[in-house]
Coordinates of C-alpha atoms and ligand atoms in Angstrom, one line a residue:
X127 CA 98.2 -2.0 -44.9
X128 CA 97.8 -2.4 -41.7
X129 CA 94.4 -3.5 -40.1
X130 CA 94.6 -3.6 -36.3
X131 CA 92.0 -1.6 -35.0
X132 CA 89.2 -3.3 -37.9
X133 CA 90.5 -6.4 -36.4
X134 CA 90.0 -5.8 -33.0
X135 CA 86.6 -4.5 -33.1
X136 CA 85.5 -7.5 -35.5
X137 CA 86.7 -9.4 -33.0
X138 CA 84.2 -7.7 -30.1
X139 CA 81.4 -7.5 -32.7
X140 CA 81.7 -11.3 -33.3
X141 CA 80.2 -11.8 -29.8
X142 CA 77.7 -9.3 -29.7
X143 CA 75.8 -9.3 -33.7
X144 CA 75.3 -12.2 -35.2
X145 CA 78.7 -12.6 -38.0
X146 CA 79.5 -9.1 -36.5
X147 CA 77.7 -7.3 -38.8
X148 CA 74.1 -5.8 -39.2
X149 CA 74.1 -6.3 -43.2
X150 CA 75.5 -9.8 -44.9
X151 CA 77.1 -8.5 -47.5
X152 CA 79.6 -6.5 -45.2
X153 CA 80.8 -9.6 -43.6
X154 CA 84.1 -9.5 -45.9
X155 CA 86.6 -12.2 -45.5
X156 CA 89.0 -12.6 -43.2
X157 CA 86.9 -9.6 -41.4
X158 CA 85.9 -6.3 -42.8
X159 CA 87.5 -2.8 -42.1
X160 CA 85.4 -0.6 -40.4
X161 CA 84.9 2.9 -41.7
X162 CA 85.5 5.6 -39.3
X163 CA 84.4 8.9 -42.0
X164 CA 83.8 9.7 -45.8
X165 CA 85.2 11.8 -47.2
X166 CA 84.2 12.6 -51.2
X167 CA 84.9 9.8 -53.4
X168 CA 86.9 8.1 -50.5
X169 CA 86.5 5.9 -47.1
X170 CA 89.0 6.2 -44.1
X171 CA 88.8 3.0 -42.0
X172 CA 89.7 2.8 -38.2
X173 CA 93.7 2.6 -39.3
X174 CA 93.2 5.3 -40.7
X175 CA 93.5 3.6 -44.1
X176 CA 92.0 5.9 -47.4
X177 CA 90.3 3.6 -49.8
X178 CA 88.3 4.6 -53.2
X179 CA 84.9 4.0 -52.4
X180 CA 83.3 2.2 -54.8
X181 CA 80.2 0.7 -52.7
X182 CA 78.7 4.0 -52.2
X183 CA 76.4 2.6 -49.1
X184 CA 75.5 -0.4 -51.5
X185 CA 73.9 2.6 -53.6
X186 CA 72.1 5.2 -51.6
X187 CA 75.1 7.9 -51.9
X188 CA 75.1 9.7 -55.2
X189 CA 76.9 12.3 -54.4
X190 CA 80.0 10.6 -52.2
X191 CA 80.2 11.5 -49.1
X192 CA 80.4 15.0 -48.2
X193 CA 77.2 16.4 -48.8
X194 CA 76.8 19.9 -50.6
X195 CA 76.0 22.8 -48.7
X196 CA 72.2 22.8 -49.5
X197 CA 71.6 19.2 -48.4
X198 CA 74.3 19.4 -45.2
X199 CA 71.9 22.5 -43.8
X200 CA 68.6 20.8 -44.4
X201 CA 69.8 18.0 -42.5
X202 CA 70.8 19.8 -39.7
X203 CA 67.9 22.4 -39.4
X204 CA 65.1 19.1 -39.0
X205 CA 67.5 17.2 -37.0
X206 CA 67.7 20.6 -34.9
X207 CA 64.1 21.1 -35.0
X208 CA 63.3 17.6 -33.3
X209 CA 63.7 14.6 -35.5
X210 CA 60.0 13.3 -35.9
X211 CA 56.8 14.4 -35.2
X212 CA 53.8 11.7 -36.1
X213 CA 52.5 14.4 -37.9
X214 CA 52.7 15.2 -41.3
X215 CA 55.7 17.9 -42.5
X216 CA 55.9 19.9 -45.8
X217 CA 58.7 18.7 -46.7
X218 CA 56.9 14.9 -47.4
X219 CA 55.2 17.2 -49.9
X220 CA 57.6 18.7 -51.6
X221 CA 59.5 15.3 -52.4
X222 CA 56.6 13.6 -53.4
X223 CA 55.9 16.6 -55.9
X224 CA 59.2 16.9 -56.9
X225 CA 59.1 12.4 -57.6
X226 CA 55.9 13.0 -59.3
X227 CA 57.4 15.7 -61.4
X228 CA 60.2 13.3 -62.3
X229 CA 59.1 10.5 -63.0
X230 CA 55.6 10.3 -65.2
X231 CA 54.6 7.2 -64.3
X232 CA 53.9 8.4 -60.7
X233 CA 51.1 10.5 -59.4
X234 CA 51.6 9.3 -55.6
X235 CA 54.0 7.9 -53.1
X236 CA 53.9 6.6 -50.0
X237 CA 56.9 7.1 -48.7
X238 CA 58.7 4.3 -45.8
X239 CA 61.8 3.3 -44.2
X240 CA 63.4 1.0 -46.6
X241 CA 63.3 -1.0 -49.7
X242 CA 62.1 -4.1 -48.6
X243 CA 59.4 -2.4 -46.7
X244 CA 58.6 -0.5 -50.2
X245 CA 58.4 -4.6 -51.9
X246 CA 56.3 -6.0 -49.0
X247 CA 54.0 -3.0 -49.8
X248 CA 54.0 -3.0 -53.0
X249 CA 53.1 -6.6 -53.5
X250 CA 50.2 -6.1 -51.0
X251 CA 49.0 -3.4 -52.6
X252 CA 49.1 -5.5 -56.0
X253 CA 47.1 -8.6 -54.3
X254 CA 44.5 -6.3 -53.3
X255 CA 44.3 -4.5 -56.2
X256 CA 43.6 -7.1 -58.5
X257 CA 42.0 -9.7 -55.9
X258 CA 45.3 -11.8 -56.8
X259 CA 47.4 -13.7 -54.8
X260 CA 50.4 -15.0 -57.0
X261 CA 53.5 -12.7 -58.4
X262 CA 56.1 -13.3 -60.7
X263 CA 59.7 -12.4 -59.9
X264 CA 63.0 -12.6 -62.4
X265 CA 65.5 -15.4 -60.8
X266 CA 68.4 -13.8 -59.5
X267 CA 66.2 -10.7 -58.9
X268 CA 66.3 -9.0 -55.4
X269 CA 63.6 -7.5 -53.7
X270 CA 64.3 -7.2 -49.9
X271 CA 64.9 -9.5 -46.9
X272 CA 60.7 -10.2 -48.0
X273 CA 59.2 -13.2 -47.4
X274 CA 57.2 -13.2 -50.9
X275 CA 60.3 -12.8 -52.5
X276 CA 63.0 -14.7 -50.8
X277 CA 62.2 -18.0 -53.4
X278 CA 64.3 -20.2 -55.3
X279 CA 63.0 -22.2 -58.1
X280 CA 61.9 -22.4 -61.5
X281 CA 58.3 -21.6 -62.5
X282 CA 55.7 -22.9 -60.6
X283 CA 58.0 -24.7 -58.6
X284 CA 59.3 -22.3 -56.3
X285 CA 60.3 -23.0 -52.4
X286 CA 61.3 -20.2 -49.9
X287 CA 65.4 -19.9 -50.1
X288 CA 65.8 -18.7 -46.2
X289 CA 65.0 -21.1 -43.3
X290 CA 62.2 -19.3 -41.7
X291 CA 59.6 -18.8 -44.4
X292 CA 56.7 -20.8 -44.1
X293 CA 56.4 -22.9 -48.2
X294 CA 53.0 -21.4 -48.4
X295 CA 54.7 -17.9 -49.1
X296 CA 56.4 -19.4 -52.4
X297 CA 53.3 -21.7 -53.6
X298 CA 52.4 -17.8 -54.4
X299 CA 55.3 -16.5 -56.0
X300 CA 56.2 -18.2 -59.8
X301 CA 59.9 -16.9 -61.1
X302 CA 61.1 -16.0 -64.5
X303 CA 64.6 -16.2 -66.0
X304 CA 65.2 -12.6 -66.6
X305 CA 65.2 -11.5 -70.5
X306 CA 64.1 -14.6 -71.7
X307 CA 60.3 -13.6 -73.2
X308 CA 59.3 -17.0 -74.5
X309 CA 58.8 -17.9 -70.9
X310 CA 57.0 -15.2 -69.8
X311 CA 54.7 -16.2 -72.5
X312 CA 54.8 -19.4 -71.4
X313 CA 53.8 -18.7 -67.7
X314 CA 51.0 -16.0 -68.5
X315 CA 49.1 -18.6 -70.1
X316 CA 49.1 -21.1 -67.7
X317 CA 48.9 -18.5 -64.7
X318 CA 48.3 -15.5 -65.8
X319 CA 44.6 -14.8 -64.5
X320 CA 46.0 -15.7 -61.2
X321 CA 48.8 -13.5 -61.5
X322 CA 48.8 -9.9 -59.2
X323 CA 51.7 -8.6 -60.6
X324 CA 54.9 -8.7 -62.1
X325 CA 58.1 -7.2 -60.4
X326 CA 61.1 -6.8 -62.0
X327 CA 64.6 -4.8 -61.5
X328 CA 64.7 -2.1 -64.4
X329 CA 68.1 -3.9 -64.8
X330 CA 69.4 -6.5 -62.4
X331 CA 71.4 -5.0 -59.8
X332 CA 71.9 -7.2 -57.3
X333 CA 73.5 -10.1 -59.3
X334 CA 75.9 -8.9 -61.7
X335 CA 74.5 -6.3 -63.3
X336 CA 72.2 -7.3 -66.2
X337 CA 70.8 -5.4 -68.6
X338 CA 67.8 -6.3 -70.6
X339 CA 67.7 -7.3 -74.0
X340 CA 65.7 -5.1 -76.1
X341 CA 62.1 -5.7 -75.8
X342 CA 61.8 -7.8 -72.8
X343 CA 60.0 -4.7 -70.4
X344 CA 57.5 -3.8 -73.0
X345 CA 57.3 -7.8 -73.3
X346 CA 56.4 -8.0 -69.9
X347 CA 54.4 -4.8 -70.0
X348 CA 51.9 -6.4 -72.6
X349 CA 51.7 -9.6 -70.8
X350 CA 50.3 -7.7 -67.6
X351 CA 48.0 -5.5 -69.4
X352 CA 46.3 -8.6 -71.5
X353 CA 46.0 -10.3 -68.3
X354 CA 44.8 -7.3 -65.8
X355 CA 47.6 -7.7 -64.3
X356 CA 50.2 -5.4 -62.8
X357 CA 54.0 -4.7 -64.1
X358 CA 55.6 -3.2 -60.8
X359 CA 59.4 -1.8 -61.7
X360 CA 61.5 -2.1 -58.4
X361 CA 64.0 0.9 -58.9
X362 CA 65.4 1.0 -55.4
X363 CA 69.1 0.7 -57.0
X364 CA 68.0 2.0 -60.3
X365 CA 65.5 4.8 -59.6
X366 CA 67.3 8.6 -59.7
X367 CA 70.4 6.9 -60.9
X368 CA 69.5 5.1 -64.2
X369 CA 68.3 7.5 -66.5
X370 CA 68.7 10.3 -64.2
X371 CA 65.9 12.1 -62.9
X372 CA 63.0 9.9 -65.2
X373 CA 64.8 6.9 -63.7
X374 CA 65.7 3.2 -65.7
X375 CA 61.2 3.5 -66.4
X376 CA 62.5 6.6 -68.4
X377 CA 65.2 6.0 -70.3
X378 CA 64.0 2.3 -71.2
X379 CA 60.2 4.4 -72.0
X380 CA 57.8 1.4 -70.4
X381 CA 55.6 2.5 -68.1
X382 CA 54.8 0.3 -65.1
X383 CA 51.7 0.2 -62.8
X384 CA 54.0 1.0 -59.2
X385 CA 57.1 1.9 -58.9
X386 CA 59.3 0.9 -55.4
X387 CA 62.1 3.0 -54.4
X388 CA 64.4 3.6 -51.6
X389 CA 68.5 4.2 -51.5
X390 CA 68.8 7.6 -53.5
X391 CA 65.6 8.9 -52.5
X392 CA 66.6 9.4 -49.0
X393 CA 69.8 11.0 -50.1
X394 CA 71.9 8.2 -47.2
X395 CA 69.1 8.1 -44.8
X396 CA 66.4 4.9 -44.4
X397 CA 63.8 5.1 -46.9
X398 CA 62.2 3.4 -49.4
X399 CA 59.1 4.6 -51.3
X400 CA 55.9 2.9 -53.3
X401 CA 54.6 5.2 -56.5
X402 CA 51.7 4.4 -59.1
X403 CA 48.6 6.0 -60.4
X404 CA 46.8 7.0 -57.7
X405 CA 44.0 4.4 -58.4
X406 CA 46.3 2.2 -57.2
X407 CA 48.2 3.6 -54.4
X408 CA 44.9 5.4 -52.7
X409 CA 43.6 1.9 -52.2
X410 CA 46.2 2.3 -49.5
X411 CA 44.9 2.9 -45.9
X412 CA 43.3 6.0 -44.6
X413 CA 42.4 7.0 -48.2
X414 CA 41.4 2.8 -48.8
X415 CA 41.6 -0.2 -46.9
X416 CA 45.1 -1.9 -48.1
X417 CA 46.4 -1.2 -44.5
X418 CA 49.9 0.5 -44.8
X419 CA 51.5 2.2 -41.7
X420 CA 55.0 3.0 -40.1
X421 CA 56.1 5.3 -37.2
X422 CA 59.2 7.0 -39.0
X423 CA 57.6 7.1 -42.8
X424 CA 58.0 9.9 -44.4
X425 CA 60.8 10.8 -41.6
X426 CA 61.3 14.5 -42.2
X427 CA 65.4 14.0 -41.7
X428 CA 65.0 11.3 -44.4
X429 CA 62.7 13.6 -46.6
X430 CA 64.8 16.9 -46.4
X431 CA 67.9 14.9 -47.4
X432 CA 66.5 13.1 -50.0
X433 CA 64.9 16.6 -51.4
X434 CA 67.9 18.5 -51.1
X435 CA 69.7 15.7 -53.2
X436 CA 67.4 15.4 -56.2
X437 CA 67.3 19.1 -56.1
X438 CA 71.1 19.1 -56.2
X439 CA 71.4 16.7 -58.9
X440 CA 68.6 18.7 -61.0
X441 CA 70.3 22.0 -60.9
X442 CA 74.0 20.5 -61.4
X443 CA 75.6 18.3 -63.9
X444 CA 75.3 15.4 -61.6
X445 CA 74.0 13.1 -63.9
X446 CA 76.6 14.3 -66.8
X447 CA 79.2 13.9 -64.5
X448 CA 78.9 10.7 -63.1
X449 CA 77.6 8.9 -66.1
X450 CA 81.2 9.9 -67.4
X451 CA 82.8 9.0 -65.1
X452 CA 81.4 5.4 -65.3
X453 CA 81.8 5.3 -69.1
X454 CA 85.4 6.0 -68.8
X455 CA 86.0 3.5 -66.0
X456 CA 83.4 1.4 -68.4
X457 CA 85.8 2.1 -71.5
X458 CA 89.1 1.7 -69.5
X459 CA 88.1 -1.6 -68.1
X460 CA 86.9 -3.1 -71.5
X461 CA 90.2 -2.7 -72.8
X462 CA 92.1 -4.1 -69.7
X463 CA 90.3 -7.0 -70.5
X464 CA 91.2 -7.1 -74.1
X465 CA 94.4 -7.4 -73.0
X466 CA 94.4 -10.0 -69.9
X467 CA 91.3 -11.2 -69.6
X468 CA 89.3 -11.4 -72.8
X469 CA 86.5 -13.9 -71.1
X470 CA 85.5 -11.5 -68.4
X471 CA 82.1 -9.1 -69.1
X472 CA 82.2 -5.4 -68.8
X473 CA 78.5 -4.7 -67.2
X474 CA 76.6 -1.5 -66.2
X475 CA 75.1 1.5 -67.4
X476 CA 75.0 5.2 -66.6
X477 CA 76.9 5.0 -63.2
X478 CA 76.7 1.3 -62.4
X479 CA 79.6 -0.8 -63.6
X480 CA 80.8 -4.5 -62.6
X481 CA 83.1 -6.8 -64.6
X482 CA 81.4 -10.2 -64.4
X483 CA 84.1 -13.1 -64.2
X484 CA 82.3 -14.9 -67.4
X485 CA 84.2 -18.2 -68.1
X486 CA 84.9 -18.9 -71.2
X487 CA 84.7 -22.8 -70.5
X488 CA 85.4 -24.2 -74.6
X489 CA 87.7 -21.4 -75.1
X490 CA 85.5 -20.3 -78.3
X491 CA 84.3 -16.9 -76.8
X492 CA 83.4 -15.2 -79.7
X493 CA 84.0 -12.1 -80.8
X494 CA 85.7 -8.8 -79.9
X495 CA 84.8 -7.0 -76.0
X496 CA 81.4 -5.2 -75.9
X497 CA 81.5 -1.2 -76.1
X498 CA 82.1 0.1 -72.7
X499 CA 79.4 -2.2 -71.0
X500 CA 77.2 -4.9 -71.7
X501 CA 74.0 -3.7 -73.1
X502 CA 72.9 -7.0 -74.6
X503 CA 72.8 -5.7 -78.1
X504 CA 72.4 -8.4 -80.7
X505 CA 74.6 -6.8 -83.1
X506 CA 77.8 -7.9 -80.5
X507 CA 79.4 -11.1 -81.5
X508 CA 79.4 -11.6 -78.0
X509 CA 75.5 -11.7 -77.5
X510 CA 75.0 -15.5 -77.8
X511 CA 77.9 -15.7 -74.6
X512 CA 76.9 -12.6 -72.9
X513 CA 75.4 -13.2 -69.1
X514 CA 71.8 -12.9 -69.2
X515 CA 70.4 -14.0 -66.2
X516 CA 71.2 -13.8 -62.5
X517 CA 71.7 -18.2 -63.1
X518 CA 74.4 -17.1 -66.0
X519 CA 76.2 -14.7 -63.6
X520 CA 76.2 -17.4 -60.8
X521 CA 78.3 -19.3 -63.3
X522 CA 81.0 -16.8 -63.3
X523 CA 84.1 -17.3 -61.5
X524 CA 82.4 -16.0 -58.0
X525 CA 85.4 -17.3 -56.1
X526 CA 88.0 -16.0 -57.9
X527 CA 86.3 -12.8 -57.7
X528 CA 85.7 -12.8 -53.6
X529 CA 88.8 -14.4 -52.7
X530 CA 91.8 -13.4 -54.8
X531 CA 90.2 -10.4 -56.6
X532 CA 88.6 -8.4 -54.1
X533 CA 91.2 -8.5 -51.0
X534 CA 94.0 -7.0 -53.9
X535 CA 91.5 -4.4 -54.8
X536 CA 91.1 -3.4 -51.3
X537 CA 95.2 -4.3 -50.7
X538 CA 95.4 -1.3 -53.4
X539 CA 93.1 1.1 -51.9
X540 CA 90.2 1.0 -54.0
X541 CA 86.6 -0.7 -51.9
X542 CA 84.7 -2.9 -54.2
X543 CA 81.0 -4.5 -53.7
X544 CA 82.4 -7.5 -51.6
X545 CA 80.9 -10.3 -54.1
X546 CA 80.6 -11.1 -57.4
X547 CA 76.9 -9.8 -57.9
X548 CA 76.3 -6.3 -56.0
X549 CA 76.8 -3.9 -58.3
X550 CA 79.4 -0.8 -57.7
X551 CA 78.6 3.0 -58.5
X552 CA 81.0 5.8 -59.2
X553 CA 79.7 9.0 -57.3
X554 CA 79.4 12.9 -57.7
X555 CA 82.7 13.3 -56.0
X556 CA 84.7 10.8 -57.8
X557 CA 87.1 12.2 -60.9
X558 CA 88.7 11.4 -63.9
X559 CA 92.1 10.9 -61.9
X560 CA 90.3 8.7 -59.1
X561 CA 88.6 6.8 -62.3
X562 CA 92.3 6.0 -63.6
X563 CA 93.6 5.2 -60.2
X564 CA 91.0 2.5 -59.8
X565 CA 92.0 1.2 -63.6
X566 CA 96.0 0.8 -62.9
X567 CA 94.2 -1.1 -59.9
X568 CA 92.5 -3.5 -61.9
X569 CA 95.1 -3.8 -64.2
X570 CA 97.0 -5.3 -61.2
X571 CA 94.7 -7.2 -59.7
X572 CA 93.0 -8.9 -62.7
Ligands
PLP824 C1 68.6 -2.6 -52.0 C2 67.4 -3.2 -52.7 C3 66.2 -3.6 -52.0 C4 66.1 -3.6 -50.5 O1 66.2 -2.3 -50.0 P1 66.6 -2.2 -48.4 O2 66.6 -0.8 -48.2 O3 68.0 -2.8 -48.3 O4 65.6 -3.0 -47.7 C5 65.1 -4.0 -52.8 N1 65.2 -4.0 -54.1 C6 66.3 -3.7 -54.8 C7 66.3 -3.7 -56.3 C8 67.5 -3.3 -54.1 O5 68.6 -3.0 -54.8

């Protein structure tokens, strides 16, 4: 493969964005290829290169790349129209209907321009709810570029993990290791009538994928309502993928007091999205006095593309379709691994999928491979071995993954999540032949 062109423009990007890049994760190694179009289930880079896209935006793109009819027309009518307006549009309406429809636990939405604006509003909203100021977070959770959620640490003993953040910010954020419910227990009763809120990935997304073990949400769930305070699911990778319309809240069935969303809901453009009870979210200002503004929320480009998706995806098999997909790619990959690499972890659910680089350090790994995807069943010899927290992913073999594994993916055409721990989706446009493409691909490069 030749990569030239990506070359060359790393190379002036370098001097004028920081790493050349406006994202971290898409600073790939040696330099990343630049995408000149989509197209379906595929990316074309500036060599004119076709690669099986497998990062879908880091998530926002359900459908792939070329946008049905219905959504491609929307989009060009309110671009046509004049983008904004710093007024309100119908269309915010109808997409907050159609999300309250959906998904029960939601009577309103304020709608913004990203997920880690939907995070930073959502845990202020939380504070001033319950007259709080500490949260709990999972470790190896992911929130946003947020300051109240960038923290490292165990417990109580939390300090920011970005240069920049004042410590104050962490003294009121305590962290959890994701599925483990004794702790929780733990923390509630030494914290909990201090705690605001507790906000959780559905399923951890954002480092390896990990699902939880049965119990731990309605775990947490209890927790929060015995201490007043509030379970906040953040489904910005999750929500309108996991579960389909009901979202990961829905097919898990716990009910949390906010919901944040972004990615799919703005069907590719910047959004992001806070949903409760109204209670809650009208304490938000004008109709309260949590103060909560932005100049392009509720951007009616932003709006008509995310409506015109979820419609889309309501009145098509989207949902069967890609779910498929990823159980086949799931399936296909568990036994690849059977076969060469019997200590690696199938993860994902739905349309998410990963394949965790699990060491298997005493060579005991027990057990056969898990069914198409780690779902942390306790009935799989593997449960006592299985990752179950971001710290347990960490321990994978992350450079094996970024260096060797990842540049032959991409030396074979098929564009993987550039680390270890962002999770890759299989879109609307993807089929079963691009599914089996990408397996010979892994059979390769494994
Ligand atoms: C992507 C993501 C965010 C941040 O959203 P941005 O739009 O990148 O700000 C927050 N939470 C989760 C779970 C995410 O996956």
């Amino acid at each position: 493969m030749n990569h030239e062109q990506s070359r060359s423009l790393y190379d002036r990007a370098l001097s004028v964005m920081p790493g050349g890049v406006n994202s971290s994760v898409r600073a790939t190694q040696p330099y990343p290829f630049f995408v000149e179009r989509g197209d379906g289930g595929h990316v074309i880079d500036a060599d004119g290169n076709r690669y099986l896209d497998f990062v879908m935006g880091y998530g926002p793109l359900l459908l792939g790349h070329d946008l049905p009819e219905p959504v491609q027309s929307a989009v060009q009518q309110r671009a046509a129209e004049g983008p904004m307006y710093g007024a309100p549009t119908e269309v915010e309406v109808e997409l907050a209907e159609f999300v309250r429809r959906h998904v029960p636990s939601v009577e309103m939405t304020r709608f913004v321009n990203s997920g880690t604006e939907a995070t930073v509003s959502a845990v202020r909203l939380a504070r001033a709810y319950t007259g709080r100021d500490k949260i709990v977070v999972m470790q190896g959770g992911y929130h946003g570029a947020q300051e109240s959620t960038l923290v490292e640490g165990e417990g109580d003993h939390t300090a920011p993990s970005s240069p920049g953040i004042p410590p104050e910010f962490a003294e009121h954020t305590l962290t959890l290791p994701f599925n483990d419910a004794e702790a929780a227990r733990e923390l509630f009763a030494e914290h909990g009538d201090d705690i605001a809120a507790v906000l959780t990935e559905p399923i951890l997304g954002n480092y390896g994928i990990v699902h939880p073990v049965d119990g731990y949400h309605e775990t947490l769930r209890e927790l929060c309502d015995d201490h007043g305070s509030l379970l906040v699911f953040d489904e910005v990778i999750t929500g309108f993928r996991v579960g389909g319309l009901q979202c990961a809240q829905g097919k898990f069935g716990v009910t949390p007091d906010l919901t944040t969303f972004g990615k799919i809901v703005g069907g590719g453009f910047p959004v992001g999205a806070v949903g409760g009870r109204s209670e809650i979210v009208e304490q938000f200002t004008p109709a309260g006095d949590v103060f909560q503004s932005g100049t392009f929320s509720g951007h009616p480009v932003t709006m008509a593309a995310g409506l015109e998706t979820l419609r889309y995806a309501a009145e098509n098999d989207v949902y069967d379709h890609v779910n498929g997909l990823g159980e086949r790619l799931r399936a296909g990959l568990t036994d690849i691994l059977a076969d060469q690499a019997p200590e690696y972890t199938v993860v994902g659910t739905d349309s998410m999928f990963k394949v965790v680089f699990t060491r298997d350090a005493d060579g005991t790994q027990a057990g056969g491979p898990c069914d198409a995807g780690c779902t942390q069943d306790p009935d799989c010899e593997r449960f006592e071995t299985c990752p179950k927290t971001g710290a347990d992913v960490k321990r994978a073999e992350t450079e094996r993954w970024q260096r060797l594994f990842w540049p032959a993916m991409k030396e074979q055409g098929v564009f993987l999540t550039a680390n270890q721990f962002e999770s890759q989706f299989v879109c609307d446009a993807h089929t079963e032949a691009d599914i089996d493409e990408a397996l010979e691909a892994y059979k390769d490069a494994l």
